[in-house]
Coordinates of C-alpha atoms in Angstrom, one line a residue:
Chain A
M1 CA -95.9 23.7 -150.6
T2 CA -98.8 25.9 -151.2
A3 CA -102.1 26.9 -149.1
A4 CA -104.3 25.8 -152.0
A5 CA -102.7 21.8 -151.7
A6 CA -102.0 21.9 -147.7
S7 CA -105.8 22.7 -146.5
G8 CA -106.6 19.8 -149.2
G9 CA -104.4 17.2 -146.7
K10 CA -105.8 14.5 -146.2
G11 CA -106.7 13.6 -142.4
P12 CA -106.9 16.1 -139.7
L13 CA -103.6 18.5 -138.5
A14 CA -101.1 16.9 -136.2
M15 CA -100.2 20.6 -134.2
I16 CA -97.0 20.5 -131.3
C17 CA -97.9 23.9 -129.9
G18 CA -95.5 26.1 -128.0
G19 CA -96.6 29.0 -125.9
G20 CA -97.7 31.6 -126.2
A21 CA -101.7 33.0 -127.6
M22 CA -100.9 32.1 -131.5
P23 CA -101.5 28.4 -132.0
L24 CA -105.4 28.0 -131.0
A25 CA -105.9 30.8 -133.0
V26 CA -104.2 28.8 -136.0
A27 CA -106.1 25.7 -134.4
E28 CA -109.4 27.9 -135.1
S29 CA -109.0 29.8 -138.6
V30 CA -107.6 25.1 -139.2
T31 CA -111.1 23.7 -138.4
K32 CA -112.8 26.4 -139.5
R33 CA -111.7 26.0 -142.4
G34 CA -112.8 22.4 -142.2
R35 CA -110.5 20.3 -140.7
D36 CA -110.4 18.5 -137.9
V37 CA -107.6 19.5 -135.7
V38 CA -105.4 17.4 -132.6
L39 CA -103.1 19.1 -131.0
F40 CA -100.0 18.7 -128.9
P41 CA -99.2 20.9 -126.8
L42 CA -95.7 21.0 -124.7
R43 CA -95.1 20.4 -120.9
G44 CA -93.8 23.5 -119.9
A45 CA -94.0 26.1 -123.0
A46 CA -98.5 25.6 -123.3
E47 CA -100.3 26.8 -121.1
D48 CA -102.5 24.7 -119.2
G49 CA -106.6 25.4 -119.9
A50 CA -107.2 26.7 -123.4
F51 CA -106.0 22.7 -125.4
D52 CA -110.0 21.4 -123.9
R53 CA -112.3 22.9 -127.0
F54 CA -109.9 20.9 -129.1
K55 CA -108.7 16.4 -129.0
H56 CA -105.3 17.1 -127.0
H57 CA -103.2 14.7 -125.3
W58 CA -100.0 17.0 -122.9
V59 CA -96.1 15.4 -124.4
Y60 CA -93.1 16.2 -122.8
V61 CA -90.1 17.0 -124.4
G62 CA -88.6 15.0 -126.6
Q63 CA -91.9 12.3 -126.1
M64 CA -91.3 12.1 -129.9
G65 CA -92.1 8.7 -130.0
K66 CA -95.0 8.9 -128.1
F67 CA -96.4 12.0 -130.1
M68 CA -95.8 10.3 -132.8
R69 CA -97.9 7.1 -132.0
L70 CA -100.5 9.4 -131.5
A71 CA -100.2 11.0 -134.8
R72 CA -100.4 8.4 -136.6
A73 CA -103.6 6.8 -134.4
A74 CA -105.3 9.5 -135.1
G75 CA -104.9 9.9 -138.7
C76 CA -103.1 12.8 -138.8
R77 CA -99.8 13.3 -141.7
D78 CA -98.9 16.9 -142.1
V79 CA -97.5 18.2 -139.3
V80 CA -97.1 21.7 -137.8
F81 CA -95.3 23.6 -134.8
I82 CA -95.9 26.6 -133.5
G83 CA -95.6 28.4 -130.7
S84 CA -92.8 30.5 -128.5
M85 CA -90.3 27.8 -127.0
V86 CA -87.6 28.6 -125.1
R87 CA -84.9 26.6 -127.8
P88 CA -82.4 24.2 -125.4
S89 CA -85.0 23.2 -123.3
L90 CA -87.0 21.7 -126.2
W91 CA -84.4 19.3 -126.0
S92 CA -83.3 18.5 -122.7
V93 CA -87.0 17.2 -121.0
H94 CA -87.9 13.8 -120.9
P95 CA -87.2 12.6 -123.9
D96 CA -88.8 8.8 -125.4
L97 CA -86.3 6.2 -127.1
K98 CA -86.9 7.2 -130.1
G99 CA -86.0 10.9 -128.8
L100 CA -83.9 9.5 -127.6
S101 CA -82.3 7.9 -130.4
V102 CA -82.3 11.1 -132.5
I103 CA -80.5 13.5 -130.3
P104 CA -76.6 12.8 -131.2
R105 CA -78.3 14.2 -135.0
V106 CA -80.3 17.0 -132.5
A107 CA -77.0 17.6 -131.3
L108 CA -75.2 18.9 -134.0
A109 CA -77.5 20.5 -136.2
F110 CA -78.3 22.3 -132.3
R111 CA -74.2 23.5 -132.9
G112 CA -75.1 25.2 -136.6
G113 CA -78.1 27.3 -135.1
D114 CA -81.3 28.2 -134.9
N115 CA -81.8 27.4 -139.4
H116 CA -80.1 23.9 -138.5
L117 CA -82.1 23.1 -136.0
L118 CA -85.1 23.1 -137.3
T119 CA -84.3 21.9 -141.0
N120 CA -82.8 18.4 -139.4
M121 CA -86.3 17.8 -136.8
G122 CA -87.8 18.3 -139.8
K123 CA -86.3 15.9 -141.9
I124 CA -86.9 13.7 -139.4
F125 CA -89.8 13.6 -139.2
E126 CA -90.3 13.2 -142.4
E127 CA -88.4 10.9 -142.6
D128 CA -91.0 8.2 -140.0
G129 CA -93.6 9.5 -142.6
F130 CA -94.9 13.1 -141.6
R131 CA -95.4 16.1 -143.5
M132 CA -94.0 19.2 -142.1
L133 CA -95.6 22.1 -142.5
G134 CA -95.6 25.6 -141.0
A135 CA -98.6 27.7 -139.7
H136 CA -99.1 30.0 -142.7
D137 CA -99.1 26.3 -145.0
V138 CA -102.9 25.5 -143.2
A139 CA -103.5 29.8 -142.2
P140 CA -102.7 32.2 -144.5
E141 CA -104.3 35.2 -142.6
I142 CA -101.3 34.4 -140.0
L143 CA -99.1 36.2 -142.3
V144 CA -98.4 40.5 -141.9
P145 CA -100.3 41.4 -145.3
E146 CA -98.6 44.1 -147.9
G147 CA -98.5 48.5 -146.4
V148 CA -99.4 50.4 -143.8
L149 CA -101.6 48.0 -141.3
G150 CA -103.4 51.1 -138.5
R151 CA -104.0 54.6 -139.6
V152 CA -99.9 55.8 -139.1
Q153 CA -98.1 56.0 -141.7
P154 CA -93.6 55.8 -142.1
S155 CA -91.8 59.2 -141.9
A156 CA -89.8 59.8 -144.8
R157 CA -86.8 59.4 -142.3
D158 CA -87.8 55.7 -141.2
R159 CA -88.7 55.1 -144.3
E160 CA -84.7 55.1 -145.0
A161 CA -84.2 53.8 -141.1
I162 CA -85.7 50.3 -142.8
V163 CA -83.3 50.4 -145.7
V164 CA -80.5 50.2 -143.7
G165 CA -82.8 47.1 -141.9
F166 CA -82.8 45.0 -144.0
D167 CA -79.8 45.1 -145.5
C168 CA -78.2 44.6 -142.8
L169 CA -79.8 41.9 -142.0
R170 CA -79.2 40.7 -145.1
A171 CA -75.5 40.8 -144.3
I172 CA -76.0 39.3 -141.1
S173 CA -78.4 36.0 -142.6
P174 CA -75.9 33.6 -143.0
F175 CA -74.4 33.4 -140.5
D176 CA -78.0 32.1 -138.4
V177 CA -78.3 34.9 -136.1
G178 CA -81.0 36.7 -135.0
Q179 CA -84.1 38.1 -137.7
A180 CA -83.8 41.4 -136.2
V181 CA -82.0 44.6 -135.6
V182 CA -82.7 48.6 -134.7
V183 CA -82.4 51.3 -136.9
A184 CA -82.6 54.7 -135.8
G185 CA -80.9 57.8 -139.3
R186 CA -78.7 55.4 -140.6
H187 CA -76.9 54.0 -137.3
V188 CA -77.8 50.3 -136.2
L189 CA -78.8 50.9 -132.7
A190 CA -79.2 47.2 -131.1
V191 CA -78.4 43.9 -133.9
E192 CA -80.0 40.3 -131.8
A193 CA -79.1 37.1 -131.8
A194 CA -79.9 34.5 -129.0
E195 CA -81.3 36.8 -126.4
G196 CA -84.0 37.4 -129.2
T197 CA -86.4 40.2 -130.2
D198 CA -87.7 41.7 -126.0
Q199 CA -84.9 41.4 -124.5
M200 CA -83.1 43.5 -127.4
L201 CA -86.0 46.4 -127.7
A202 CA -85.9 46.2 -123.9
R203 CA -82.1 47.0 -124.7
V204 CA -82.6 50.3 -126.3
A205 CA -85.3 51.2 -123.7
E206 CA -82.4 50.9 -121.6
M207 CA -80.2 52.7 -123.6
R208 CA -82.5 55.1 -123.8
A209 CA -83.1 55.8 -120.0
T210 CA -79.5 56.1 -119.1
G211 CA -78.5 58.0 -122.0
R212 CA -76.7 55.8 -124.3
V213 CA -78.0 56.7 -126.5
R214 CA -79.6 59.7 -126.9
T215 CA -81.7 59.6 -130.2
P216 CA -85.9 61.1 -129.4
S217 CA -88.2 59.6 -129.1
G218 CA -90.6 59.0 -131.3
V219 CA -87.4 58.0 -134.2
G220 CA -86.1 54.3 -134.9
V221 CA -87.6 51.3 -136.1
L222 CA -87.5 48.3 -135.2
V223 CA -86.7 46.0 -138.5
K224 CA -87.4 42.4 -138.4
A225 CA -86.6 40.1 -141.4
A226 CA -86.0 35.9 -141.8
K227 CA -82.9 34.8 -142.9
T228 CA -82.0 34.5 -145.9
I229 CA -81.3 30.9 -145.7
Q230 CA -83.7 30.2 -143.0
D231 CA -86.5 27.2 -143.7
R232 CA -89.4 29.3 -144.1
R233 CA -92.0 26.5 -143.3
F234 CA -91.6 26.4 -139.1
D235 CA -88.8 29.8 -138.1
L236 CA -91.0 32.8 -139.7
P237 CA -90.6 35.4 -138.0
S238 CA -93.2 36.9 -135.7
I239 CA -95.4 39.9 -133.8
G240 CA -97.6 40.4 -131.6
P241 CA -98.6 43.1 -129.3
K242 CA -95.9 42.7 -126.6
T243 CA -93.8 43.3 -129.8
V244 CA -96.0 46.5 -130.2
A245 CA -95.4 47.0 -126.3
G246 CA -91.7 46.5 -126.2
V247 CA -91.0 49.1 -129.8
V248 CA -93.8 51.7 -127.4
R249 CA -91.1 51.7 -124.4
A250 CA -88.8 51.4 -126.4
G251 CA -89.5 54.9 -127.8
L252 CA -89.0 54.1 -131.0
A253 CA -91.5 55.3 -134.5
G254 CA -92.5 52.5 -135.6
I255 CA -92.1 48.4 -136.7
A256 CA -90.9 47.8 -140.6
V257 CA -91.2 43.9 -141.8
V258 CA -91.8 41.1 -144.6
A259 CA -94.8 41.1 -146.3
G260 CA -96.2 37.4 -146.3
E261 CA -93.1 36.0 -144.9
T262 CA -94.3 37.2 -141.2
I263 CA -96.3 36.1 -138.3
I264 CA -99.3 38.1 -136.6
A265 CA -100.2 37.2 -134.0
E266 CA -103.8 39.1 -132.5
P267 CA -104.0 41.5 -135.5
D268 CA -106.7 43.8 -134.5
Q269 CA -105.6 44.4 -131.2
V270 CA -101.9 44.8 -133.0
V271 CA -103.1 48.1 -135.4
A272 CA -105.5 50.1 -132.4
Q273 CA -101.9 49.5 -129.9
A274 CA -99.7 50.4 -132.4
D275 CA -102.8 53.3 -133.0
R276 CA -103.5 54.2 -130.1
A277 CA -99.0 54.6 -129.4
N278 CA -99.2 57.1 -132.8
V279 CA -96.6 53.5 -134.1
F280 CA -96.8 52.4 -137.5
V281 CA -96.6 49.1 -139.1
V282 CA -95.8 48.0 -142.0
G283 CA -95.0 45.5 -144.2
D284 CA -93.0 45.6 -147.2
P285 CA -93.0 43.4 -150.0
P286 CA -90.3 41.0 -150.3
G287 CA -86.9 41.4 -151.7
P288 CA -84.2 44.3 -151.0
P289 CA -86.2 47.3 -150.6
A290 CA -86.2 50.3 -153.5
Chain B
M1 CA -48.4 57.9 -139.8
T2 CA -45.6 56.1 -138.7
A3 CA -44.9 55.9 -135.2
A4 CA -41.7 56.8 -135.3
A5 CA -42.7 60.3 -137.6
A6 CA -45.1 61.1 -135.4
S7 CA -43.3 60.8 -132.3
G8 CA -40.8 62.3 -134.4
G9 CA -43.3 65.4 -134.6
K10 CA -42.7 69.4 -133.1
G11 CA -42.7 70.7 -129.2
P12 CA -45.8 68.8 -127.4
L13 CA -48.0 66.8 -128.0
A14 CA -51.8 67.9 -126.7
M15 CA -53.1 65.1 -125.5
I16 CA -57.8 65.1 -125.2
C17 CA -58.8 62.9 -123.0
G18 CA -61.6 61.3 -121.8
G19 CA -61.9 58.1 -119.4
G20 CA -60.0 55.2 -117.9
A21 CA -56.8 53.9 -116.7
M22 CA -55.6 55.6 -120.9
P23 CA -55.4 58.8 -121.5
L24 CA -52.7 58.6 -118.4
A25 CA -50.5 54.8 -119.5
V26 CA -50.0 56.6 -122.5
A27 CA -48.9 59.8 -121.4
E28 CA -46.4 58.3 -119.2
S29 CA -45.3 56.0 -122.0
V30 CA -44.7 59.2 -124.4
T31 CA -42.7 61.6 -122.1
K32 CA -40.6 58.8 -121.0
R33 CA -39.4 58.7 -124.9
G34 CA -38.7 62.6 -124.4
R35 CA -41.6 64.3 -125.7
D36 CA -44.4 67.0 -123.5
V37 CA -47.5 65.9 -123.7
V38 CA -50.2 68.6 -122.4
L39 CA -52.9 66.8 -120.9
F40 CA -56.9 68.4 -121.6
P41 CA -58.8 65.8 -119.4
L42 CA -62.7 66.8 -120.6
R43 CA -65.3 67.8 -117.6
G44 CA -67.7 64.7 -117.5
A45 CA -66.0 62.2 -118.6
A46 CA -61.4 62.5 -118.0
E47 CA -61.2 61.0 -114.3
D48 CA -59.8 64.3 -111.1
G49 CA -56.8 64.1 -109.4
A50 CA -53.9 61.9 -111.6
F51 CA -53.4 64.3 -114.3
D52 CA -51.5 66.8 -111.5
R53 CA -48.0 65.4 -112.5
F54 CA -48.3 66.6 -116.2
K55 CA -49.0 69.8 -117.8
H56 CA -53.5 70.1 -117.7
H57 CA -56.0 72.1 -118.7
W58 CA -59.4 70.9 -118.0
V59 CA -61.4 71.9 -120.4
Y60 CA -66.0 71.0 -121.0
V61 CA -66.9 69.4 -124.1
G62 CA -67.6 71.4 -126.5
Q63 CA -65.2 74.0 -126.1
M64 CA -63.1 74.5 -129.2
G65 CA -61.9 76.7 -129.3
K66 CA -60.8 77.2 -126.0
F67 CA -59.0 73.8 -126.6
M68 CA -56.8 75.3 -129.9
R69 CA -56.4 78.7 -128.6
L70 CA -54.5 77.3 -124.9
A71 CA -53.2 73.5 -127.5
R72 CA -51.5 77.2 -130.2
A73 CA -50.3 78.1 -127.2
A74 CA -48.5 76.0 -126.3
G75 CA -46.8 74.8 -129.5
C76 CA -49.0 71.5 -129.8
R77 CA -50.1 71.1 -133.4
D78 CA -49.8 67.0 -133.3
V79 CA -53.3 66.2 -131.5
V80 CA -54.0 62.0 -130.0
F81 CA -57.5 62.1 -128.6
I82 CA -57.7 58.6 -126.3
G83 CA -59.9 57.1 -123.3
S84 CA -63.6 56.5 -123.5
M85 CA -66.5 58.7 -124.1
V86 CA -70.1 57.8 -124.4
R87 CA -70.6 59.1 -127.2
P88 CA -73.9 61.1 -127.5
S89 CA -72.4 63.7 -124.0
L90 CA -69.0 65.0 -126.4
W91 CA -71.4 67.2 -128.2
S92 CA -74.2 67.6 -125.9
V93 CA -72.1 69.8 -123.1
H94 CA -70.4 73.8 -123.2
P95 CA -69.9 74.4 -126.4
D96 CA -68.0 77.2 -127.4
L97 CA -68.1 79.9 -130.6
K98 CA -65.6 77.4 -132.3
G99 CA -68.1 74.5 -131.2
L100 CA -71.4 76.4 -131.7
S101 CA -69.9 76.9 -135.6
V102 CA -68.8 73.4 -135.8
I103 CA -72.0 71.8 -134.8
P104 CA -74.3 71.6 -137.8
R105 CA -70.9 68.9 -140.1
V106 CA -71.0 66.9 -136.4
A107 CA -74.7 66.6 -136.0
L108 CA -74.4 65.6 -140.0
A109 CA -71.9 63.6 -138.7
F110 CA -72.9 61.9 -136.2
R111 CA -76.5 60.3 -137.8
G112 CA -73.5 58.0 -140.1
G113 CA -73.0 56.6 -136.7
D114 CA -69.6 56.2 -135.0
N115 CA -66.7 55.7 -138.5
H116 CA -68.0 59.2 -139.8
L117 CA -68.8 61.0 -136.2
L118 CA -65.1 60.9 -135.8
T119 CA -63.6 61.0 -138.9
N120 CA -65.4 64.0 -139.6
M121 CA -64.0 65.1 -136.2
G122 CA -60.9 64.7 -137.6
K123 CA -61.0 66.6 -140.3
I124 CA -62.8 69.7 -138.1
F125 CA -59.3 69.5 -136.5
E126 CA -57.5 69.5 -139.3
E127 CA -58.4 72.6 -141.0
D128 CA -57.8 74.6 -138.8
G129 CA -53.9 72.9 -139.2
F130 CA -53.7 70.9 -136.5
R131 CA -53.3 67.1 -136.9
M132 CA -54.9 63.7 -135.8
L133 CA -53.1 59.9 -134.5
G134 CA -54.4 57.8 -133.2
A135 CA -52.7 56.7 -128.8
H136 CA -51.5 53.8 -130.4
D137 CA -48.6 56.4 -133.2
V138 CA -47.4 58.0 -130.0
A139 CA -47.5 55.2 -128.0
P140 CA -46.7 50.8 -130.0
E141 CA -46.4 49.7 -126.9
I142 CA -50.3 49.9 -126.6
L143 CA -51.0 47.9 -129.2
V144 CA -52.5 43.9 -128.7
P145 CA -48.8 42.2 -130.4
E146 CA -49.8 38.7 -132.3
G147 CA -49.6 35.3 -130.7
V148 CA -51.3 33.7 -126.8
L149 CA -50.6 36.4 -124.2
G150 CA -50.9 34.2 -121.6
R151 CA -50.5 30.8 -120.8
V152 CA -54.1 28.8 -122.1
Q153 CA -54.3 28.3 -125.3
P154 CA -57.7 28.3 -127.3
S155 CA -58.6 24.7 -128.1
A156 CA -59.9 24.2 -131.2
R157 CA -63.2 24.4 -131.5
D158 CA -62.2 27.9 -129.8
R159 CA -60.7 28.3 -133.1
E160 CA -63.7 27.3 -135.0
A161 CA -65.3 30.4 -132.9
I162 CA -62.7 33.1 -133.8
V163 CA -62.8 32.0 -137.2
V164 CA -67.1 32.4 -137.5
G165 CA -66.8 35.6 -135.6
F166 CA -64.1 37.6 -137.6
D167 CA -66.3 36.6 -140.6
C168 CA -69.5 38.1 -138.7
L169 CA -68.0 41.1 -137.9
R170 CA -66.4 41.9 -142.0
A171 CA -70.4 41.1 -142.7
I172 CA -72.0 43.9 -140.4
S173 CA -68.4 45.8 -140.7
P174 CA -70.1 48.4 -143.4
F175 CA -73.6 49.0 -141.7
D176 CA -70.9 50.6 -139.3
V177 CA -73.1 48.4 -135.7
G178 CA -69.9 47.5 -133.2
Q179 CA -67.4 45.8 -133.7
A180 CA -67.5 42.5 -131.3
V181 CA -69.1 39.6 -131.6
V182 CA -69.9 36.6 -128.9
V183 CA -69.6 32.8 -131.2
A184 CA -70.1 29.5 -129.7
G185 CA -69.7 26.3 -131.9
R186 CA -70.8 28.3 -134.9
H187 CA -73.9 29.9 -133.0
V188 CA -73.0 33.5 -132.9
L189 CA -74.6 34.1 -129.5
A190 CA -74.6 38.1 -129.7
V191 CA -73.2 41.2 -131.6
E192 CA -72.4 44.4 -129.7
A193 CA -73.7 47.1 -131.6
A194 CA -75.0 50.7 -129.3
E195 CA -74.8 49.1 -126.2
G196 CA -70.8 47.6 -126.2
T197 CA -69.1 45.4 -125.3
D198 CA -69.7 45.3 -121.6
Q199 CA -73.0 45.4 -121.6
M200 CA -73.0 42.7 -124.6
L201 CA -70.8 40.8 -122.5
A202 CA -73.4 41.2 -118.7
R203 CA -76.2 40.1 -121.2
V204 CA -75.0 36.7 -122.1
A205 CA -73.7 36.2 -118.3
E206 CA -78.2 36.7 -118.1
M207 CA -78.2 34.5 -121.1
R208 CA -76.3 31.7 -119.9
A209 CA -78.1 31.8 -116.0
T210 CA -81.7 32.1 -116.8
G211 CA -81.4 29.4 -119.5
R212 CA -81.5 30.8 -122.5
V213 CA -78.2 30.1 -124.0
R214 CA -77.2 26.5 -122.7
T215 CA -73.4 25.3 -123.8
P216 CA -72.2 24.9 -121.4
S217 CA -69.7 26.8 -118.9
G218 CA -65.9 27.5 -120.2
V219 CA -67.4 27.3 -125.1
G220 CA -67.7 30.4 -126.6
V221 CA -65.5 33.0 -127.3
L222 CA -65.0 36.6 -126.9
V223 CA -64.2 38.0 -130.5
K224 CA -63.4 42.0 -131.4
A225 CA -62.0 43.7 -135.0
A226 CA -61.6 47.4 -136.0
K227 CA -64.8 48.3 -138.3
T228 CA -63.1 47.8 -142.2
I229 CA -64.0 51.1 -143.2
Q230 CA -62.8 52.8 -139.6
D231 CA -60.3 55.5 -139.5
R232 CA -58.5 53.3 -137.7
R233 CA -55.9 57.0 -135.8
F234 CA -59.7 57.1 -133.6
D235 CA -61.6 54.6 -132.6
L236 CA -58.9 51.0 -132.3
P237 CA -61.0 48.2 -130.3
S238 CA -59.9 47.7 -126.7
I239 CA -60.0 46.0 -124.0
G240 CA -58.5 45.9 -120.7
P241 CA -58.5 44.4 -117.5
K242 CA -62.7 44.8 -117.5
T243 CA -63.3 43.1 -120.6
V244 CA -62.0 39.8 -118.9
A245 CA -63.8 40.5 -115.5
G246 CA -66.9 40.7 -118.1
V247 CA -65.8 37.7 -120.4
V248 CA -65.3 35.1 -116.6
R249 CA -68.7 36.5 -115.4
A250 CA -70.1 35.5 -118.9
G251 CA -68.5 32.2 -119.0
L252 CA -66.2 32.2 -122.3
A253 CA -63.0 30.4 -123.5
G254 CA -61.6 33.6 -124.3
I255 CA -60.6 36.9 -125.8
A256 CA -59.4 37.0 -129.4
V257 CA -59.1 40.5 -131.1
V258 CA -56.6 41.4 -134.1
A259 CA -52.9 41.6 -133.1
G260 CA -51.6 45.6 -133.9
E261 CA -54.6 46.9 -134.7
T262 CA -55.7 46.5 -130.7
I263 CA -54.7 48.5 -127.8
I264 CA -54.9 46.9 -124.5
A265 CA -54.7 48.4 -121.7
E266 CA -53.0 47.1 -118.2
P267 CA -51.3 44.4 -120.7
D268 CA -49.6 43.3 -116.9
Q269 CA -52.9 42.7 -115.3
V270 CA -55.2 41.6 -118.4
V271 CA -52.7 38.9 -118.4
A272 CA -52.6 37.6 -114.8
Q273 CA -56.5 38.0 -114.5
A274 CA -56.5 35.7 -117.9
D275 CA -54.5 33.2 -116.9
R276 CA -56.0 33.2 -113.7
A277 CA -59.1 33.2 -114.8
N278 CA -58.0 30.2 -117.9
V279 CA -59.4 32.3 -119.9
F280 CA -56.9 33.2 -122.9
V281 CA -56.5 35.9 -125.0
V282 CA -55.1 35.8 -128.6
G283 CA -53.5 38.4 -131.2
D284 CA -54.8 36.8 -134.3
P285 CA -52.7 38.9 -137.9
P286 CA -54.7 41.3 -139.3
G287 CA -57.3 39.0 -142.1
P288 CA -58.8 36.1 -142.9
P289 CA -57.9 34.1 -140.9
A290 CA -57.1 30.8 -141.9

């Protein structure tokens, strides 16, 4: 799926919206390109009040029948899922008949971890005639570009930690674990699994505060990468102002992600905040870093 | 190094003692076998008051010269390090001249992570004519035996999680990360790095409390294994009553470790506590589980 093909899709774009600033940023970007959007903010996940500028329908998690009916009526074939979501609640609230009918498959997918879950949800939508796209297909400027984003450069030591981090993420990738590690020197301080990046960074901050981690402040890198087996349409790793704040609290030197495979929320604020805190943000080219 | 060879070592055994109940348990076991011990409890790590039954000298961390002088004077050639220790403080307090002289090598080893650190400390002792043994060499009954330890058996589902856990630990082993994961079904919920097993279990308990993890209570296994590149003389994974308590709080079904390669503290209490809480404890044979 190329960005060109996606943006050339027929009819308005249906967007299922979770929490955070991403859904509205993507909606704006798509409408600026001249394509209409119909938003489906999810109750309990999407934030209230911000959706009035766009045609939208609030739905409960699990109301797949309602979503499909409304999306079809609006002439949507392409669907994007965007925004944050504490995973399991997604499948536990207010299922309608259609939602109920897919629960066995969703439950099976859930047992297989994140990656299977999202891929299987995609299949279910596609069997009903929809086309699942990634948010980056419809708004490519939300991806981290290659190179250093602000004015702070990673040191040689940071570079070493970044290589260890990407290697480690590749090794755990088959286990459908999280997408991030914190590395200081050649020492892996934390590995993300179900807790999420923000919680992992809080743990590193705490380990520093209690003296369990003694590397000096300003040493260590947050490294994020997509799982190798990941369905990249709807589960790319992402960073945003909150990530920078967490990295600063954890006393790290910076953030390394894979260029073109990582979503960045509010890029201007990310760069301003990183520059102010003397923290680097770098997009490395995909593939094993040199 | 066989247990027979070790217990047949000449002269009393020098034991450098960190925190917890393990040092005294091993000291008792060795003296019961008819070998004298000289204990070197570490200030700030070993607990006060319990060492009077044995010949002992308190030392500060870093007083390698003092240790070597006293150990030689007592006729000790064999040295064991046993007990818990928040790692970095080990190298940061009260170094004497000998301690100072090894700091550059220790610092280099530290950058390489746990495994290199301990292996390099072993080399330093050996260059000075000592022989480093593992606690299990001198007290083999502290190792977890093969099979189920209490009356609770792992289910087929637990078995599946155990296989995933050991596979995942093998994959991250080259990165000198921690020695434990929590797996529910085929889903890795948590990976231990610098935080330690107790903190990782507390995280799983918290993720359950906040709804981030929704697998029902009684599902999920703590899986521990030695790193494949680990120097097994002095860094075997260990479990004890605290581990069982953490597993119960995290709502897990049980604990799986590698038989013969895992230290168990206070085994009677571990089994009693696990039985009471309906939690299994199993020692799997080394090598890829079937």
